[in-house]
Amino acid sequence: ERYCPQRMEEFQSSAKATLSPEQFSRLSEEDLARFIVAREGNVSAALKQLTGSVKWAETALDPAQQGCELCSKDPNSHSILPIGLDEREQSTIIYGCPARATNSAVDPIVHHMSHQLDYCFSRPHSGSRW
């Protein structure tokens, strides 16, 4: 079964025991659900993926930099942006057009996409759809 309350409770307990209190406090129940569903209820695989994601985010996402520096200088720097909320589906609408991007450097693109996905995950009505 992809998602069941028992698996979620086990995963939540494992995550709490594995991550630091600060790391765990930044996770919502929806965040945890995304990982357990992605690993089809396999708690150890979900925990491995979550731990890797948390460690990556700590090194890749500078909390002082809450946006994309390139986007603030040139709104056409990247090809993918969230542009709104679909009222019927309550999900974030992502616009992508590779031809519009003026920057093709990999590291800034990864940084930009990380922040854009965090934005989508954090939306109260649509975060769980991701």
mmCIF file with all atom_site columns, C-alpha atoms in Angstrom, residues 3-129:
data_model
loop_
_atom_site.group_PDB
_atom_site.id
_atom_site.type_symbol
_atom_site.label_atom_id
_atom_site.label_alt_id
_atom_site.label_comp_id
_atom_site.label_asym_id
_atom_site.label_entity_id
_atom_site.label_seq_id
_atom_site.pdbx_PDB_ins_code
_atom_site.Cartn_x
_atom_site.Cartn_y
_atom_site.Cartn_z
_atom_site.occupancy
_atom_site.B_iso_or_equiv
_atom_site.pdbx_formal_charge
_atom_site.auth_seq_id
_atom_site.auth_comp_id
_atom_site.auth_asym_id
_atom_site.auth_atom_id
_atom_site.pdbx_PDB_model_num
ATOM 1   C CA . TYR A 1 3   ? 0.216   5.321  1.968   1.00 0.00 ? 3   TYR A CA 1
ATOM 2   C CA . CYS A 1 4   ? -1.234  4.125  5.213   1.00 0.00 ? 4   CYS A CA 1
ATOM 3   C CA . PRO A 1 5   ? -1.322  5.774  8.645   1.00 0.00 ? 5   PRO A CA 1
ATOM 4   C CA . GLN A 1 6   ? 0.836   3.057  10.242  1.00 0.00 ? 6   GLN A CA 1
ATOM 5   C CA . ARG A 1 7   ? 3.617   3.567  7.695   1.00 0.00 ? 7   ARG A CA 1
ATOM 6   C CA . MET A 1 8   ? 3.379   7.322  8.114   1.00 0.00 ? 8   MET A CA 1
ATOM 7   C CA . GLU A 1 9   ? 3.668   7.060  11.906  1.00 0.00 ? 9   GLU A CA 1
ATOM 8   C CA . GLU A 1 10  ? 6.676   4.745  11.592  1.00 0.00 ? 10  GLU A CA 1
ATOM 9   C CA . PHE A 1 11  ? 8.286   7.065  9.038   1.00 0.00 ? 11  PHE A CA 1
ATOM 10  C CA . GLN A 1 12  ? 7.626   10.141 11.174  1.00 0.00 ? 12  GLN A CA 1
ATOM 11  C CA . SER A 1 13  ? 9.201   8.454  14.229  1.00 0.00 ? 13  SER A CA 1
ATOM 12  C CA . SER A 1 14  ? 12.219  7.337  12.187  1.00 0.00 ? 14  SER A CA 1
ATOM 13  C CA . ALA A 1 15  ? 12.680  10.813 10.714  1.00 0.00 ? 15  ALA A CA 1
ATOM 14  C CA . LYS A 1 16  ? 12.441  12.407 14.152  1.00 0.00 ? 16  LYS A CA 1
ATOM 15  C CA . ALA A 1 17  ? 15.074  9.995  15.502  1.00 0.00 ? 17  ALA A CA 1
ATOM 16  C CA . THR A 1 18  ? 17.411  10.458 12.523  1.00 0.00 ? 18  THR A CA 1
ATOM 17  C CA . LEU A 1 19  ? 17.258  14.204 11.846  1.00 0.00 ? 19  LEU A CA 1
ATOM 18  C CA . SER A 1 20  ? 18.290  16.963 14.211  1.00 0.00 ? 20  SER A CA 1
ATOM 19  C CA . PRO A 1 21  ? 15.436  18.718 16.051  1.00 0.00 ? 21  PRO A CA 1
ATOM 20  C CA . GLU A 1 22  ? 16.011  21.800 13.869  1.00 0.00 ? 22  GLU A CA 1
ATOM 21  C CA . GLN A 1 23  ? 15.897  19.782 10.646  1.00 0.00 ? 23  GLN A CA 1
ATOM 22  C CA . PHE A 1 24  ? 12.777  17.894 11.723  1.00 0.00 ? 24  PHE A CA 1
ATOM 23  C CA . SER A 1 25  ? 10.980  21.064 12.822  1.00 0.00 ? 25  SER A CA 1
ATOM 24  C CA . ARG A 1 26  ? 11.156  22.432 9.264   1.00 0.00 ? 26  ARG A CA 1
ATOM 25  C CA . LEU A 1 27  ? 9.191   19.485 7.861   1.00 0.00 ? 27  LEU A CA 1
ATOM 26  C CA . SER A 1 28  ? 5.416   19.419 7.585   1.00 0.00 ? 28  SER A CA 1
ATOM 27  C CA . GLU A 1 29  ? 3.279   16.310 7.552   1.00 0.00 ? 29  GLU A CA 1
ATOM 28  C CA . GLU A 1 30  ? 2.778   16.919 3.818   1.00 0.00 ? 30  GLU A CA 1
ATOM 29  C CA . ASP A 1 31  ? 6.561   16.943 3.325   1.00 0.00 ? 31  ASP A CA 1
ATOM 30  C CA . LEU A 1 32  ? 6.826   13.567 5.042   1.00 0.00 ? 32  LEU A CA 1
ATOM 31  C CA . ALA A 1 33  ? 3.855   12.203 3.092   1.00 0.00 ? 33  ALA A CA 1
ATOM 32  C CA . ARG A 1 34  ? 5.515   13.101 -0.227  1.00 0.00 ? 34  ARG A CA 1
ATOM 33  C CA . PHE A 1 35  ? 8.539   10.969 0.648   1.00 0.00 ? 35  PHE A CA 1
ATOM 34  C CA . ILE A 1 36  ? 6.633   7.935  1.955   1.00 0.00 ? 36  ILE A CA 1
ATOM 35  C CA . VAL A 1 37  ? 4.300   7.978  -1.069  1.00 0.00 ? 37  VAL A CA 1
ATOM 36  C CA . ALA A 1 38  ? 7.247   8.382  -3.476  1.00 0.00 ? 38  ALA A CA 1
ATOM 37  C CA . ARG A 1 39  ? 8.794   5.240  -1.970  1.00 0.00 ? 39  ARG A CA 1
ATOM 38  C CA . GLU A 1 40  ? 5.486   3.345  -1.975  1.00 0.00 ? 40  GLU A CA 1
ATOM 39  C CA . GLY A 1 41  ? 5.396   2.916  1.806   1.00 0.00 ? 41  GLY A CA 1
ATOM 40  C CA . ASN A 1 42  ? 8.997   1.703  2.146   1.00 0.00 ? 42  ASN A CA 1
ATOM 41  C CA . VAL A 1 43  ? 10.045  3.485  5.343   1.00 0.00 ? 43  VAL A CA 1
ATOM 42  C CA . SER A 1 44  ? 13.801  2.866  5.055   1.00 0.00 ? 44  SER A CA 1
ATOM 43  C CA . ALA A 1 45  ? 13.902  4.022  1.414   1.00 0.00 ? 45  ALA A CA 1
ATOM 44  C CA . ALA A 1 46  ? 11.806  7.103  2.245   1.00 0.00 ? 46  ALA A CA 1
ATOM 45  C CA . LEU A 1 47  ? 14.072  7.923  5.200   1.00 0.00 ? 47  LEU A CA 1
ATOM 46  C CA . LYS A 1 48  ? 17.176  7.599  3.025   1.00 0.00 ? 48  LYS A CA 1
ATOM 47  C CA . GLN A 1 49  ? 15.633  9.901  0.410   1.00 0.00 ? 49  GLN A CA 1
ATOM 48  C CA . LEU A 1 50  ? 14.467  12.412 3.047   1.00 0.00 ? 50  LEU A CA 1
ATOM 49  C CA . THR A 1 51  ? 17.863  12.489 4.768   1.00 0.00 ? 51  THR A CA 1
ATOM 50  C CA . GLY A 1 52  ? 19.614  13.066 1.452   1.00 0.00 ? 52  GLY A CA 1
ATOM 51  C CA . SER A 1 53  ? 17.175  15.806 0.526   1.00 0.00 ? 53  SER A CA 1
ATOM 52  C CA . VAL A 1 54  ? 17.567  17.602 3.861   1.00 0.00 ? 54  VAL A CA 1
ATOM 53  C CA . LYS A 1 55  ? 21.376  17.444 3.644   1.00 0.00 ? 55  LYS A CA 1
ATOM 54  C CA . TRP A 1 56  ? 21.323  18.654 0.049   1.00 0.00 ? 56  TRP A CA 1
ATOM 55  C CA . ALA A 1 57  ? 19.009  21.559 0.890   1.00 0.00 ? 57  ALA A CA 1
ATOM 56  C CA . GLU A 1 58  ? 21.293  22.650 3.728   1.00 0.00 ? 58  GLU A CA 1
ATOM 57  C CA . THR A 1 59  ? 24.239  22.916 1.363   1.00 0.00 ? 59  THR A CA 1
ATOM 58  C CA . ALA A 1 60  ? 22.467  24.105 -1.784  1.00 0.00 ? 60  ALA A CA 1
ATOM 59  C CA . LEU A 1 61  ? 19.904  26.554 -0.443  1.00 0.00 ? 61  LEU A CA 1
ATOM 60  C CA . ASP A 1 62  ? 21.301  29.557 1.364   1.00 0.00 ? 62  ASP A CA 1
ATOM 61  C CA . PRO A 1 63  ? 18.579  30.716 3.789   1.00 0.00 ? 63  PRO A CA 1
ATOM 62  C CA . ALA A 1 64  ? 19.846  34.289 3.477   1.00 0.00 ? 64  ALA A CA 1
ATOM 63  C CA . GLN A 1 65  ? 19.101  34.157 -0.225  1.00 0.00 ? 65  GLN A CA 1
ATOM 64  C CA . GLN A 1 66  ? 15.308  33.822 -0.325  1.00 0.00 ? 66  GLN A CA 1
ATOM 65  C CA . GLY A 1 67  ? 15.012  34.271 -4.041  1.00 0.00 ? 67  GLY A CA 1
ATOM 66  C CA . CYS A 1 68  ? 16.963  34.022 -7.210  1.00 0.00 ? 68  CYS A CA 1
ATOM 67  C CA . GLU A 1 69  ? 19.569  36.734 -7.691  1.00 0.00 ? 69  GLU A CA 1
ATOM 68  C CA . LEU A 1 70  ? 19.537  36.296 -11.456 1.00 0.00 ? 70  LEU A CA 1
ATOM 69  C CA . CYS A 1 71  ? 15.736  36.677 -11.595 1.00 0.00 ? 71  CYS A CA 1
ATOM 70  C CA . SER A 1 72  ? 15.909  39.911 -9.635  1.00 0.00 ? 72  SER A CA 1
ATOM 71  C CA . LYS A 1 73  ? 18.467  41.268 -12.130 1.00 0.00 ? 73  LYS A CA 1
ATOM 72  C CA . ASP A 1 74  ? 16.835  39.838 -15.257 1.00 0.00 ? 74  ASP A CA 1
ATOM 73  C CA . PRO A 1 75  ? 13.332  38.290 -15.143 1.00 0.00 ? 75  PRO A CA 1
ATOM 74  C CA . ASN A 1 76  ? 14.169  36.356 -18.322 1.00 0.00 ? 76  ASN A CA 1
ATOM 75  C CA . SER A 1 77  ? 17.131  34.522 -16.767 1.00 0.00 ? 77  SER A CA 1
ATOM 76  C CA . HIS A 1 78  ? 15.319  31.211 -16.436 1.00 0.00 ? 78  HIS A CA 1
ATOM 77  C CA . SER A 1 79  ? 12.731  29.247 -18.327 1.00 0.00 ? 79  SER A CA 1
ATOM 78  C CA . ILE A 1 80  ? 10.498  27.936 -15.532 1.00 0.00 ? 80  ILE A CA 1
ATOM 79  C CA . LEU A 1 81  ? 8.373   29.997 -13.130 1.00 0.00 ? 81  LEU A CA 1
ATOM 80  C CA . PRO A 1 82  ? 5.228   29.537 -11.070 1.00 0.00 ? 82  PRO A CA 1
ATOM 81  C CA . ILE A 1 83  ? 2.713   32.008 -12.517 1.00 0.00 ? 83  ILE A CA 1
ATOM 82  C CA . GLY A 1 84  ? -0.433  31.475 -10.500 1.00 0.00 ? 84  GLY A CA 1
ATOM 83  C CA . LEU A 1 85  ? -2.938  29.170 -8.883  1.00 0.00 ? 85  LEU A CA 1
ATOM 84  C CA . ASP A 1 86  ? -5.531  27.121 -10.712 1.00 0.00 ? 86  ASP A CA 1
ATOM 85  C CA . GLU A 1 87  ? -8.749  27.915 -8.833  1.00 0.00 ? 87  GLU A CA 1
ATOM 86  C CA . ARG A 1 88  ? -10.530 24.708 -9.779  1.00 0.00 ? 88  ARG A CA 1
ATOM 87  C CA . GLU A 1 89  ? -7.716  22.261 -9.041  1.00 0.00 ? 89  GLU A CA 1
ATOM 88  C CA . GLN A 1 90  ? -6.060  24.419 -6.353  1.00 0.00 ? 90  GLN A CA 1
ATOM 89  C CA . SER A 1 91  ? -2.621  23.668 -7.751  1.00 0.00 ? 91  SER A CA 1
ATOM 90  C CA . THR A 1 92  ? 0.262   25.922 -8.671  1.00 0.00 ? 92  THR A CA 1
ATOM 91  C CA . ILE A 1 93  ? 0.595   26.668 -12.383 1.00 0.00 ? 93  ILE A CA 1
ATOM 92  C CA . ILE A 1 94  ? 4.151   26.376 -13.667 1.00 0.00 ? 94  ILE A CA 1
ATOM 93  C CA . TYR A 1 95  ? 5.152   28.105 -16.899 1.00 0.00 ? 95  TYR A CA 1
ATOM 94  C CA . GLY A 1 96  ? 8.128   26.802 -18.818 1.00 0.00 ? 96  GLY A CA 1
ATOM 95  C CA . CYS A 1 97  ? 9.656   28.014 -22.055 1.00 0.00 ? 97  CYS A CA 1
ATOM 96  C CA . PRO A 1 98  ? 13.322  27.101 -22.599 1.00 0.00 ? 98  PRO A CA 1
ATOM 97  C CA . ALA A 1 99  ? 13.611  29.602 -25.456 1.00 0.00 ? 99  ALA A CA 1
ATOM 98  C CA . ARG A 1 100 ? 12.980  32.539 -23.082 1.00 0.00 ? 100 ARG A CA 1
ATOM 99  C CA . ALA A 1 101 ? 15.921  31.795 -20.743 1.00 0.00 ? 101 ALA A CA 1
ATOM 100 C CA . THR A 1 102 ? 18.925  34.086 -21.079 1.00 0.00 ? 102 THR A CA 1
ATOM 101 C CA . ASN A 1 103 ? 21.062  32.062 -18.649 1.00 0.00 ? 103 ASN A CA 1
ATOM 102 C CA . SER A 1 104 ? 22.072  28.463 -19.267 1.00 0.00 ? 104 SER A CA 1
ATOM 103 C CA . ALA A 1 105 ? 24.587  27.931 -16.439 1.00 0.00 ? 105 ALA A CA 1
ATOM 104 C CA . VAL A 1 106 ? 23.709  24.754 -14.522 1.00 0.00 ? 106 VAL A CA 1
ATOM 105 C CA . ASP A 1 107 ? 24.340  25.854 -10.901 1.00 0.00 ? 107 ASP A CA 1
ATOM 106 C CA . PRO A 1 108 ? 22.086  28.931 -11.078 1.00 0.00 ? 108 PRO A CA 1
ATOM 107 C CA . ILE A 1 109 ? 19.370  26.857 -12.765 1.00 0.00 ? 109 ILE A CA 1
ATOM 108 C CA . VAL A 1 110 ? 19.508  24.248 -9.973  1.00 0.00 ? 110 VAL A CA 1
ATOM 109 C CA . HIS A 1 111 ? 19.354  27.025 -7.365  1.00 0.00 ? 111 HIS A CA 1
ATOM 110 C CA . HIS A 1 112 ? 16.421  28.675 -9.151  1.00 0.00 ? 112 HIS A CA 1
ATOM 111 C CA . MET A 1 113 ? 14.458  25.428 -9.526  1.00 0.00 ? 113 MET A CA 1
ATOM 112 C CA . SER A 1 114 ? 15.061  24.495 -5.884  1.00 0.00 ? 114 SER A CA 1
ATOM 113 C CA . HIS A 1 115 ? 13.551  27.762 -4.741  1.00 0.00 ? 115 HIS A CA 1
ATOM 114 C CA . GLN A 1 116 ? 10.674  27.501 -7.212  1.00 0.00 ? 116 GLN A CA 1
ATOM 115 C CA . LEU A 1 117 ? 9.805   23.973 -6.067  1.00 0.00 ? 117 LEU A CA 1
ATOM 116 C CA . ASP A 1 118 ? 10.052  25.017 -2.409  1.00 0.00 ? 118 ASP A CA 1
ATOM 117 C CA . TYR A 1 119 ? 7.617   27.802 -3.261  1.00 0.00 ? 119 TYR A CA 1
ATOM 118 C CA . CYS A 1 120 ? 5.199   25.307 -4.829  1.00 0.00 ? 120 CYS A CA 1
ATOM 119 C CA . PHE A 1 121 ? 5.512   22.874 -1.901  1.00 0.00 ? 121 PHE A CA 1
ATOM 120 C CA . SER A 1 122 ? 4.839   25.655 0.585   1.00 0.00 ? 122 SER A CA 1
ATOM 121 C CA . ARG A 1 123 ? 1.553   26.843 -0.913  1.00 0.00 ? 123 ARG A CA 1
ATOM 122 C CA . PRO A 1 124 ? -1.194  26.009 1.597   1.00 0.00 ? 124 PRO A CA 1
ATOM 123 C CA . HIS A 1 125 ? -3.721  24.761 -0.969  1.00 0.00 ? 125 HIS A CA 1
ATOM 124 C CA . SER A 1 126 ? -1.452  23.076 -3.471  1.00 0.00 ? 126 SER A CA 1
ATOM 125 C CA . GLY A 1 127 ? 1.671   21.892 -1.656  1.00 0.00 ? 127 GLY A CA 1
ATOM 126 C CA . SER A 1 128 ? 0.398   18.349 -1.208  1.00 0.00 ? 128 SER A CA 1
ATOM 127 C CA . ARG A 1 129 ? -0.260  17.978 -4.945  1.00 0.00 ? 129 ARG A CA 1
#
